[in-house]
Amino acid sequence: MLIGEILNTKAAGVISVTPDKMIVEVLRLFRDRNIGFVAVSRSPGEYLGTLSERDCCNAVAEFGATAPSMLVADVMNRRVATCSALDGLPVVMAIMTKRRTRHVVVMNGKAVVGVVSIGDVVKHRLDELLRNEQALCDYIDGIGYH
């Protein structure tokens, strides 16, 4: 399965924040939208980096009680794992494993076209396994072929 196919099953768009937002504001966004990752940009089409729950936790561990009032620009990740919509699911799984990340930004040139999370990967692998299991059961039962 190609990453572009996975993106087609998700809501369109990428949630982003500006670098001048405070971390506490982003944490509220995470809570309210039930997400754990955003792109960072100043304008549509621009891509500066990302911010994840893990980045916020690391900021608290390093800076303590001042972390929530810090700016996204001070905490965001500028070295982001990326892939193309034409990459296969195993490629993204390998990126997630090697980089120890739960999110991979999908790029088309310099433009962000989506984000694939580990939850997306698990969902699509599970769907694939269930389809294979059903096909084997149908084969054993003699269903679907002549």
CSV table of N, CA and C in Angstrom, one decimal:
chain,number,residue,atom,x,y,z
A,1,MET,N,0.8,-1.2,0.0
A,1,MET,CA,0.0,0.0,0.0
A,1,MET,C,0.9,1.2,0.0
A,2,LEU,N,0.5,2.2,-0.8
A,2,LEU,CA,1.2,3.5,-0.9
A,2,LEU,C,0.7,4.5,0.1
A,3,ILE,N,1.6,5.3,0.6
A,3,ILE,CA,1.3,6.3,1.6
A,3,ILE,C,0.2,7.2,1.1
A,4,GLY,N,0.2,7.6,-0.2
A,4,GLY,CA,-0.9,8.4,-0.8
A,4,GLY,C,-2.3,7.8,-0.6
A,5,GLU,N,-2.3,6.4,-0.7
A,5,GLU,CA,-3.6,5.7,-0.5
A,5,GLU,C,-4.1,5.9,1.0
A,6,ILE,N,-3.2,5.9,1.9
A,6,ILE,CA,-3.5,6.1,3.3
A,6,ILE,C,-4.0,7.5,3.5
A,7,LEU,N,-3.3,8.5,2.9
A,7,LEU,CA,-3.8,9.9,3.1
A,7,LEU,C,-5.2,10.1,2.5
A,8,ASN,N,-5.5,9.3,1.5
A,8,ASN,CA,-6.9,9.4,0.9
A,8,ASN,C,-8.0,9.0,1.8
A,9,THR,N,-7.6,8.2,2.8
A,9,THR,CA,-8.6,7.7,3.8
A,9,THR,C,-8.7,8.6,5.0
A,10,LYS,N,-7.9,9.6,5.1
A,10,LYS,CA,-7.8,10.5,6.2
A,10,LYS,C,-8.5,11.9,5.9
A,11,ALA,N,-8.8,12.6,6.9
A,11,ALA,CA,-9.3,14.0,6.7
A,11,ALA,C,-8.3,14.8,6.0
A,12,ALA,N,-8.7,15.6,5.1
A,12,ALA,CA,-7.8,16.4,4.3
A,12,ALA,C,-7.1,17.5,5.2
A,13,GLY,N,-5.9,17.9,4.9
A,13,GLY,CA,-5.2,19.0,5.5
A,13,GLY,C,-4.3,18.5,6.7
A,14,VAL,N,-3.5,19.4,7.1
A,14,VAL,CA,-2.5,19.2,8.1
A,14,VAL,C,-2.7,20.3,9.2
A,15,ILE,N,-2.9,20.0,10.4
A,15,ILE,CA,-3.1,21.0,11.4
A,15,ILE,C,-1.7,21.6,11.7
A,16,SER,N,-1.7,22.9,11.7
A,16,SER,CA,-0.4,23.6,12.0
A,16,SER,C,-0.6,24.7,12.9
A,17,VAL,N,0.5,25.2,13.5
A,17,VAL,CA,0.5,26.3,14.4
A,17,VAL,C,1.7,27.2,14.0
A,18,THR,N,1.6,28.4,14.5
A,18,THR,CA,2.7,29.4,14.2
A,18,THR,C,3.8,29.3,15.3
A,19,PRO,N,5.0,29.6,14.9
A,19,PRO,CA,6.1,29.5,15.8
A,19,PRO,C,6.0,30.4,17.1
A,20,ASP,N,5.2,31.4,17.0
A,20,ASP,CA,5.0,32.3,18.1
A,20,ASP,C,4.0,31.9,19.2
A,21,LYS,N,3.4,30.8,19.0
A,21,LYS,CA,2.4,30.3,20.0
A,21,LYS,C,3.1,29.7,21.2
A,22,MET,N,2.5,29.8,22.3
A,22,MET,CA,3.1,29.3,23.5
A,22,MET,C,2.8,27.8,23.6
A,23,ILE,N,3.7,27.0,24.2
A,23,ILE,CA,3.5,25.6,24.3
A,23,ILE,C,2.2,25.2,25.0
A,24,VAL,N,1.8,25.9,26.0
A,24,VAL,CA,0.5,25.6,26.7
A,24,VAL,C,-0.7,25.8,25.7
A,25,GLU,N,-0.6,26.7,24.8
A,25,GLU,CA,-1.7,26.8,23.8
A,25,GLU,C,-1.7,25.6,22.9
A,26,VAL,N,-0.6,25.1,22.5
A,26,VAL,CA,-0.5,23.9,21.6
A,26,VAL,C,-1.0,22.7,22.4
A,27,LEU,N,-0.6,22.6,23.7
A,27,LEU,CA,-1.1,21.5,24.5
A,27,LEU,C,-2.6,21.5,24.6
A,28,ARG,N,-3.2,22.6,24.7
A,28,ARG,CA,-4.7,22.7,24.7
A,28,ARG,C,-5.3,22.3,23.4
A,29,LEU,N,-4.6,22.7,22.3
A,29,LEU,CA,-5.0,22.2,20.9
A,29,LEU,C,-4.9,20.7,20.8
A,30,PHE,N,-3.8,20.1,21.3
A,30,PHE,CA,-3.7,18.7,21.4
A,30,PHE,C,-4.9,18.0,22.1
A,31,ARG,N,-5.2,18.6,23.3
A,31,ARG,CA,-6.3,18.0,24.0
A,31,ARG,C,-7.7,18.2,23.3
A,32,ASP,N,-7.9,19.4,22.8
A,32,ASP,CA,-9.2,19.7,22.2
A,32,ASP,C,-9.4,18.9,20.9
A,33,ARG,N,-8.4,18.7,20.2
A,33,ARG,CA,-8.5,18.0,18.8
A,33,ARG,C,-8.2,16.5,18.9
A,34,ASN,N,-7.8,16.1,20.1
A,34,ASN,CA,-7.4,14.7,20.3
A,34,ASN,C,-6.3,14.3,19.4
A,35,ILE,N,-5.2,15.1,19.3
A,35,ILE,CA,-4.1,14.9,18.5
A,35,ILE,C,-2.8,15.0,19.3
A,36,GLY,N,-1.7,14.7,18.7
A,36,GLY,CA,-0.4,14.8,19.4
A,36,GLY,C,0.7,15.3,18.6
A,37,PHE,N,0.4,16.0,17.5
A,37,PHE,CA,1.4,16.4,16.5
A,37,PHE,C,0.9,17.5,15.6
A,38,VAL,N,1.7,18.5,15.4
A,38,VAL,CA,1.3,19.6,14.5
A,38,VAL,C,2.5,20.0,13.7
A,39,ALA,N,2.2,20.5,12.5
A,39,ALA,CA,3.2,21.2,11.7
A,39,ALA,C,3.4,22.6,12.2
A,40,VAL,N,4.6,23.2,11.9
A,40,VAL,CA,4.8,24.6,12.3
A,40,VAL,C,5.1,25.4,11.1
A,41,SER,N,4.3,26.5,10.9
A,41,SER,CA,4.4,27.3,9.7
A,41,SER,C,3.9,28.7,10.1
A,42,ARG,N,4.4,29.7,9.3
A,42,ARG,CA,3.9,31.1,9.5
A,42,ARG,C,2.8,31.4,8.5
A,43,SER,N,2.8,30.7,7.3
A,43,SER,CA,1.8,30.9,6.3
A,43,SER,C,1.5,29.6,5.5
A,44,PRO,N,0.4,29.5,4.9
A,44,PRO,CA,0.1,28.3,4.1
A,44,PRO,C,1.2,27.9,3.1
A,45,GLY,N,1.6,26.7,3.0
A,45,GLY,CA,2.7,26.3,2.1
A,45,GLY,C,4.1,26.4,2.7
A,46,GLU,N,4.2,27.2,3.7
A,46,GLU,CA,5.5,27.2,4.4
A,46,GLU,C,5.7,26.1,5.4
A,47,TYR,N,6.8,25.6,5.5
A,47,TYR,CA,7.1,24.5,6.5
A,47,TYR,C,8.3,24.7,7.2
A,48,LEU,N,8.2,24.9,8.6
A,48,LEU,CA,9.4,25.2,9.4
A,48,LEU,C,9.8,24.0,10.2
A,49,GLY,N,8.9,23.2,10.6
A,49,GLY,CA,9.2,22.0,11.5
A,49,GLY,C,7.9,21.4,12.0
A,50,THR,N,8.0,20.7,13.1
A,50,THR,CA,6.9,20.1,13.8
A,50,THR,C,7.0,20.2,15.3
A,51,LEU,N,5.9,19.9,15.9
A,51,LEU,CA,5.9,19.9,17.4
A,51,LEU,C,5.0,18.7,17.8
A,52,SER,N,5.5,17.8,18.7
A,52,SER,CA,4.8,16.7,19.1
A,52,SER,C,4.7,16.7,20.6
A,53,GLU,N,3.8,15.8,21.1
A,53,GLU,CA,3.7,15.6,22.6
A,53,GLU,C,5.0,15.3,23.2
A,54,ARG,N,5.8,14.5,22.5
A,54,ARG,CA,7.1,14.1,23.1
A,54,ARG,C,8.0,15.4,23.2
A,55,ASP,N,8.0,16.3,22.2
A,55,ASP,CA,8.8,17.5,22.2
A,55,ASP,C,8.4,18.3,23.4
A,56,CYS,N,7.1,18.4,23.7
A,56,CYS,CA,6.6,19.2,24.8
A,56,CYS,C,7.1,18.5,26.2
A,57,CYS,N,7.0,17.2,26.2
A,57,CYS,CA,7.5,16.5,27.4
A,57,CYS,C,9.0,16.7,27.7
A,58,ASN,N,9.7,16.7,26.6
A,58,ASN,CA,11.2,16.9,26.7
A,58,ASN,C,11.5,18.3,27.2
A,59,ALA,N,10.7,19.3,26.7
A,59,ALA,CA,10.8,20.7,27.1
A,59,ALA,C,10.6,20.8,28.6
A,60,VAL,N,9.5,20.1,29.1
A,60,VAL,CA,9.2,20.2,30.6
A,60,VAL,C,10.4,19.5,31.3
A,61,ALA,N,10.9,18.4,30.8
A,61,ALA,CA,12.0,17.7,31.5
A,61,ALA,C,13.3,18.6,31.6
A,62,GLU,N,13.5,19.4,30.5
A,62,GLU,CA,14.7,20.2,30.5
A,62,GLU,C,14.5,21.6,31.1
A,63,PHE,N,13.4,22.2,31.0
A,63,PHE,CA,13.2,23.6,31.4
A,63,PHE,C,12.3,23.7,32.6
A,64,GLY,N,11.6,22.6,33.0
A,64,GLY,CA,10.7,22.7,34.2
A,64,GLY,C,9.5,23.5,34.0
A,65,ALA,N,9.1,24.2,35.0
A,65,ALA,CA,7.8,24.9,35.1
A,65,ALA,C,7.7,26.1,34.0
A,66,THR,N,8.9,26.5,33.5
A,66,THR,CA,8.8,27.6,32.5
A,66,THR,C,8.4,27.0,31.1
A,67,ALA,N,8.5,25.7,30.9
A,67,ALA,CA,8.2,25.2,29.5
A,67,ALA,C,6.9,25.6,29.0
A,68,PRO,N,5.8,25.5,29.7
A,68,PRO,CA,4.5,25.8,29.1
A,68,PRO,C,4.4,27.3,28.5
A,69,SER,N,5.2,28.2,29.1
A,69,SER,CA,5.2,29.5,28.5
A,69,SER,C,6.2,29.8,27.5
A,70,MET,N,7.0,28.8,27.1
A,70,MET,CA,8.0,28.9,26.0
A,70,MET,C,7.2,29.0,24.7
A,71,LEU,N,7.9,29.5,23.7
A,71,LEU,CA,7.3,29.5,22.3
A,71,LEU,C,7.6,28.2,21.6
A,72,VAL,N,6.7,27.9,20.7
A,72,VAL,CA,6.9,26.8,19.8
A,72,VAL,C,8.2,26.8,19.1
A,73,ALA,N,8.7,28.0,18.6
A,73,ALA,CA,9.9,28.2,17.9
A,73,ALA,C,11.1,27.7,18.8
A,74,ASP,N,11.0,27.7,20.1
A,74,ASP,CA,12.1,27.3,21.0
A,74,ASP,C,12.1,25.8,21.2
A,75,VAL,N,11.1,25.1,20.9
A,75,VAL,CA,10.9,23.7,21.3
A,75,VAL,C,10.8,22.8,20.0
A,76,MET,N,10.3,23.4,18.9
A,76,MET,CA,9.9,22.6,17.8
A,76,MET,C,11.1,21.8,17.2
A,77,ASN,N,10.7,20.7,16.5
A,77,ASN,CA,11.7,19.8,15.9
A,77,ASN,C,11.9,20.3,14.4
A,78,ARG,N,13.2,20.6,14.1
A,78,ARG,CA,13.5,21.0,12.7
A,78,ARG,C,14.0,19.9,11.9
A,79,ARG,N,14.4,18.8,12.5
A,79,ARG,CA,14.9,17.6,11.8
A,79,ARG,C,13.8,16.5,11.8
A,80,VAL,N,12.9,16.7,10.9
A,80,VAL,CA,11.7,15.9,10.8
A,80,VAL,C,11.8,14.7,9.9
A,81,ALA,N,11.2,13.6,10.3
A,81,ALA,CA,11.2,12.4,9.4
A,81,ALA,C,10.1,12.7,8.3
A,82,THR,N,10.5,12.5,7.0
A,82,THR,CA,9.6,12.7,5.9
A,82,THR,C,9.6,11.5,5.0
A,83,CYS,N,8.5,11.5,4.2
A,83,CYS,CA,8.4,10.5,3.1
A,83,CYS,C,7.6,11.2,1.9
A,84,SER,N,7.4,10.4,0.9
A,84,SER,CA,6.7,10.8,-0.3
A,84,SER,C,5.3,10.0,-0.3
A,85,ALA,N,4.3,10.6,-0.9
A,85,ALA,CA,3.1,9.9,-1.1
A,85,ALA,C,3.2,8.6,-1.9
A,86,LEU,N,4.3,8.5,-2.7
A,86,LEU,CA,4.6,7.4,-3.5
A,86,LEU,C,5.4,6.3,-2.8
A,87,ASP,N,5.8,6.5,-1.5
A,87,ASP,CA,6.5,5.5,-0.7
A,87,ASP,C,5.5,4.5,-0.3
A,88,GLY,N,6.0,3.3,-0.1
A,88,GLY,CA,5.2,2.2,0.4
A,88,GLY,C,5.1,2.2,1.9
A,89,LEU,N,4.1,1.5,2.5
A,89,LEU,CA,4.0,1.4,3.9
A,89,LEU,C,5.2,0.8,4.6
A,90,PRO,N,5.9,-0.2,4.1
A,90,PRO,CA,7.1,-0.7,4.7
A,90,PRO,C,8.2,0.4,4.9
A,91,VAL,N,8.3,1.3,3.9
A,91,VAL,CA,9.3,2.3,3.9
A,91,VAL,C,9.0,3.2,5.1
A,92,VAL,N,7.8,3.6,5.3
A,92,VAL,CA,7.4,4.5,6.4
A,92,VAL,C,7.6,3.8,7.8
A,93,MET,N,7.3,2.5,7.8
A,93,MET,CA,7.5,1.7,9.0
A,93,MET,C,9.0,1.7,9.4
A,94,ALA,N,9.8,1.5,8.4
A,94,ALA,CA,11.3,1.5,8.6
A,94,ALA,C,11.7,2.9,9.1
A,95,ILE,N,11.2,4.0,8.5
A,95,ILE,CA,11.5,5.3,9.0
A,95,ILE,C,11.2,5.5,10.4
A,96,MET,N,9.9,5.1,10.8
A,96,MET,CA,9.5,5.3,12.2
A,96,MET,C,10.3,4.5,13.1
A,97,THR,N,10.7,3.3,12.7
A,97,THR,CA,11.6,2.5,13.6
A,97,THR,C,13.0,3.1,13.7
A,98,LYS,N,13.6,3.4,12.6
A,98,LYS,CA,14.9,4.0,12.7
A,98,LYS,C,15.0,5.3,13.4
A,99,ARG,N,14.1,6.2,13.2
A,99,ARG,CA,14.1,7.5,13.8
A,99,ARG,C,13.4,7.5,15.1
A,100,ARG,N,12.8,6.4,15.5
A,100,ARG,CA,12.0,6.3,16.8
A,100,ARG,C,11.0,7.5,16.9
A,101,THR,N,10.2,7.6,15.9
A,101,THR,CA,9.2,8.6,15.8
A,101,THR,C,7.8,8.0,15.6
A,102,ARG,N,6.8,8.7,16.0
A,102,ARG,CA,5.4,8.2,15.8
A,102,ARG,C,4.7,8.9,14.6
A,103,HIS,N,5.4,9.8,14.0
A,103,HIS,CA,4.8,10.6,12.9
A,103,HIS,C,5.8,10.8,11.8
A,104,VAL,N,5.3,10.7,10.6
A,104,VAL,CA,6.2,11.0,9.4
A,104,VAL,C,5.4,12.0,8.6
A,105,VAL,N,6.1,13.1,8.2
A,105,VAL,CA,5.5,14.1,7.4
A,105,VAL,C,5.6,13.7,5.9
A,106,VAL,N,4.5,13.8,5.2
A,106,VAL,CA,4.4,13.4,3.8
A,106,VAL,C,4.6,14.6,3.0
A,107,MET,N,5.6,14.6,2.1
A,107,MET,CA,6.0,15.8,1.3
A,107,MET,C,5.8,15.6,-0.2
A,108,ASN,N,5.5,16.6,-0.9
A,108,ASN,CA,5.5,16.6,-2.3
A,108,ASN,C,6.4,17.8,-2.7
A,109,GLY,N,7.6,17.5,-2.9
A,109,GLY,CA,8.6,18.6,-3.1
A,109,GLY,C,8.9,19.2,-1.8
A,110,LYS,N,8.6,20.5,-1.7
A,110,LYS,CA,8.8,21.3,-0.5
A,110,LYS,C,7.4,21.5,0.3
A,111,ALA,N,6.4,21.0,-0.3
A,111,ALA,CA,5.0,21.2,0.3
A,111,ALA,C,4.6,20.0,1.1
A,112,VAL,N,4.1,20.3,2.3
A,112,VAL,CA,3.5,19.2,3.2
A,112,VAL,C,2.2,18.8,2.6
A,113,VAL,N,2.0,17.5,2.4
A,113,VAL,CA,0.6,17.1,1.9
A,113,VAL,C,-0.1,16.2,2.9
A,114,GLY,N,0.6,15.9,4.0
A,114,GLY,CA,-0.1,15.1,5.0
A,114,GLY,C,0.9,14.6,6.1
A,115,VAL,N,0.3,13.9,7.0
A,115,VAL,CA,1.1,13.3,8.1
A,115,VAL,C,0.6,11.9,8.3
A,116,VAL,N,1.5,10.9,8.4
A,116,VAL,CA,1.1,9.5,8.7
A,116,VAL,C,1.6,9.2,10.1
A,117,SER,N,0.7,8.8,10.9
A,117,SER,CA,1.0,8.4,12.3
A,117,SER,C,1.1,6.9,12.5
A,118,ILE,N,1.7,6.5,13.6
A,118,ILE,CA,1.8,5.1,13.9
A,118,ILE,C,0.5,4.5,14.0
A,119,GLY,N,-0.5,5.2,14.4
A,119,GLY,CA,-1.9,4.7,14.4
A,119,GLY,C,-2.4,4.4,13.0
A,120,ASP,N,-2.1,5.3,12.1
A,120,ASP,CA,-2.5,5.0,10.7
A,120,ASP,C,-1.8,3.7,10.2
A,121,VAL,N,-0.5,3.5,10.5
A,121,VAL,CA,0.2,2.4,10.1
A,121,VAL,C,-0.4,1.1,10.6
A,122,VAL,N,-0.7,1.1,11.9
A,122,VAL,CA,-1.3,-0.1,12.6
A,122,VAL,C,-2.7,-0.4,12.0
A,123,LYS,N,-3.5,0.7,11.8
A,123,LYS,CA,-4.8,0.5,11.2
A,123,LYS,C,-4.8,-0.2,9.8
A,124,HIS,N,-3.9,0.3,9.0
A,124,HIS,CA,-3.8,-0.2,7.6
A,124,HIS,C,-3.2,-1.6,7.6
A,125,ARG,N,-2.2,-1.9,8.4
A,125,ARG,CA,-1.6,-3.2,8.5
A,125,ARG,C,-2.7,-4.2,9.0
A,126,LEU,N,-3.5,-3.8,10.0
A,126,LEU,CA,-4.5,-4.7,10.6
A,126,LEU,C,-5.5,-5.0,9.5
A,127,ASP,N,-6.0,-3.9,8.8
A,127,ASP,CA,-7.0,-4.1,7.7
A,127,ASP,C,-6.4,-5.1,6.7
A,128,GLU,N,-5.2,-5.0,6.3
A,128,GLU,CA,-4.5,-5.9,5.4
A,128,GLU,C,-4.5,-7.3,5.9
A,129,LEU,N,-4.1,-7.5,7.1
A,129,LEU,CA,-4.1,-8.8,7.7
A,129,LEU,C,-5.5,-9.5,7.8
A,130,LEU,N,-6.5,-8.7,8.1
A,130,LEU,CA,-7.9,-9.2,8.2
A,130,LEU,C,-8.4,-9.6,6.8
A,131,ARG,N,-8.0,-8.8,5.8
A,131,ARG,CA,-8.4,-9.2,4.4
A,131,ARG,C,-7.7,-10.5,4.0
A,132,ASN,N,-6.4,-10.6,4.3
A,132,ASN,CA,-5.7,-11.9,4.0
A,132,ASN,C,-6.3,-13.0,4.7
A,133,GLU,N,-6.7,-12.9,6.0
A,133,GLU,CA,-7.3,-13.9,6.8
A,133,GLU,C,-8.6,-14.4,6.1
A,134,GLN,N,-9.4,-13.4,5.7
A,134,GLN,CA,-10.7,-13.7,5.1
A,134,GLN,C,-10.5,-14.4,3.8
A,135,ALA,N,-9.5,-14.0,3.0
A,135,ALA,CA,-9.2,-14.6,1.7
A,135,ALA,C,-8.8,-16.1,1.9
A,136,LEU,N,-8.0,-16.4,2.9
A,136,LEU,CA,-7.6,-17.7,3.2
A,136,LEU,C,-8.8,-18.6,3.7
A,137,CYS,N,-9.6,-18.0,4.5
A,137,CYS,CA,-10.9,-18.7,5.0
A,137,CYS,C,-11.8,-19.0,3.8
A,138,ASP,N,-11.9,-18.0,2.9
A,138,ASP,CA,-12.8,-18.3,1.7
A,138,ASP,C,-12.2,-19.3,0.8
A,139,TYR,N,-10.8,-19.4,0.7
A,139,TYR,CA,-10.2,-20.4,-0.1
A,139,TYR,C,-10.4,-21.8,0.5
A,140,ILE,N,-10.2,-21.9,1.8
A,140,ILE,CA,-10.4,-23.2,2.5
A,140,ILE,C,-11.9,-23.6,2.3
A,141,ASP,N,-12.8,-22.7,2.4
A,141,ASP,CA,-14.2,-23.0,2.3
A,141,ASP,C,-14.7,-23.2,0.8
A,142,GLY,N,-13.8,-22.9,-0.1
A,142,GLY,CA,-14.2,-23.0,-1.5
A,142,GLY,C,-15.0,-21.9,-2.0
A,143,ILE,N,-14.9,-20.8,-1.4
A,143,ILE,CA,-15.8,-19.6,-1.8
A,143,ILE,C,-15.0,-18.7,-2.7
A,144,GLY,N,-15.6,-18.2,-3.8
A,144,GLY,CA,-15.0,-17.1,-4.6
A,144,GLY,C,-14.1,-17.6,-5.7
A,145,TYR,N,-14.0,-18.9,-6.0
A,145,TYR,CA,-13.3,-19.3,-7.2
A,145,TYR,C,-14.0,-20.5,-7.8
A,146,HIS,N,-13.7,-20.8,-9.0
A,146,HIS,CA,-14.4,-21.9,-9.7
A,146,HIS,C,-13.4,-23.0,-10.1
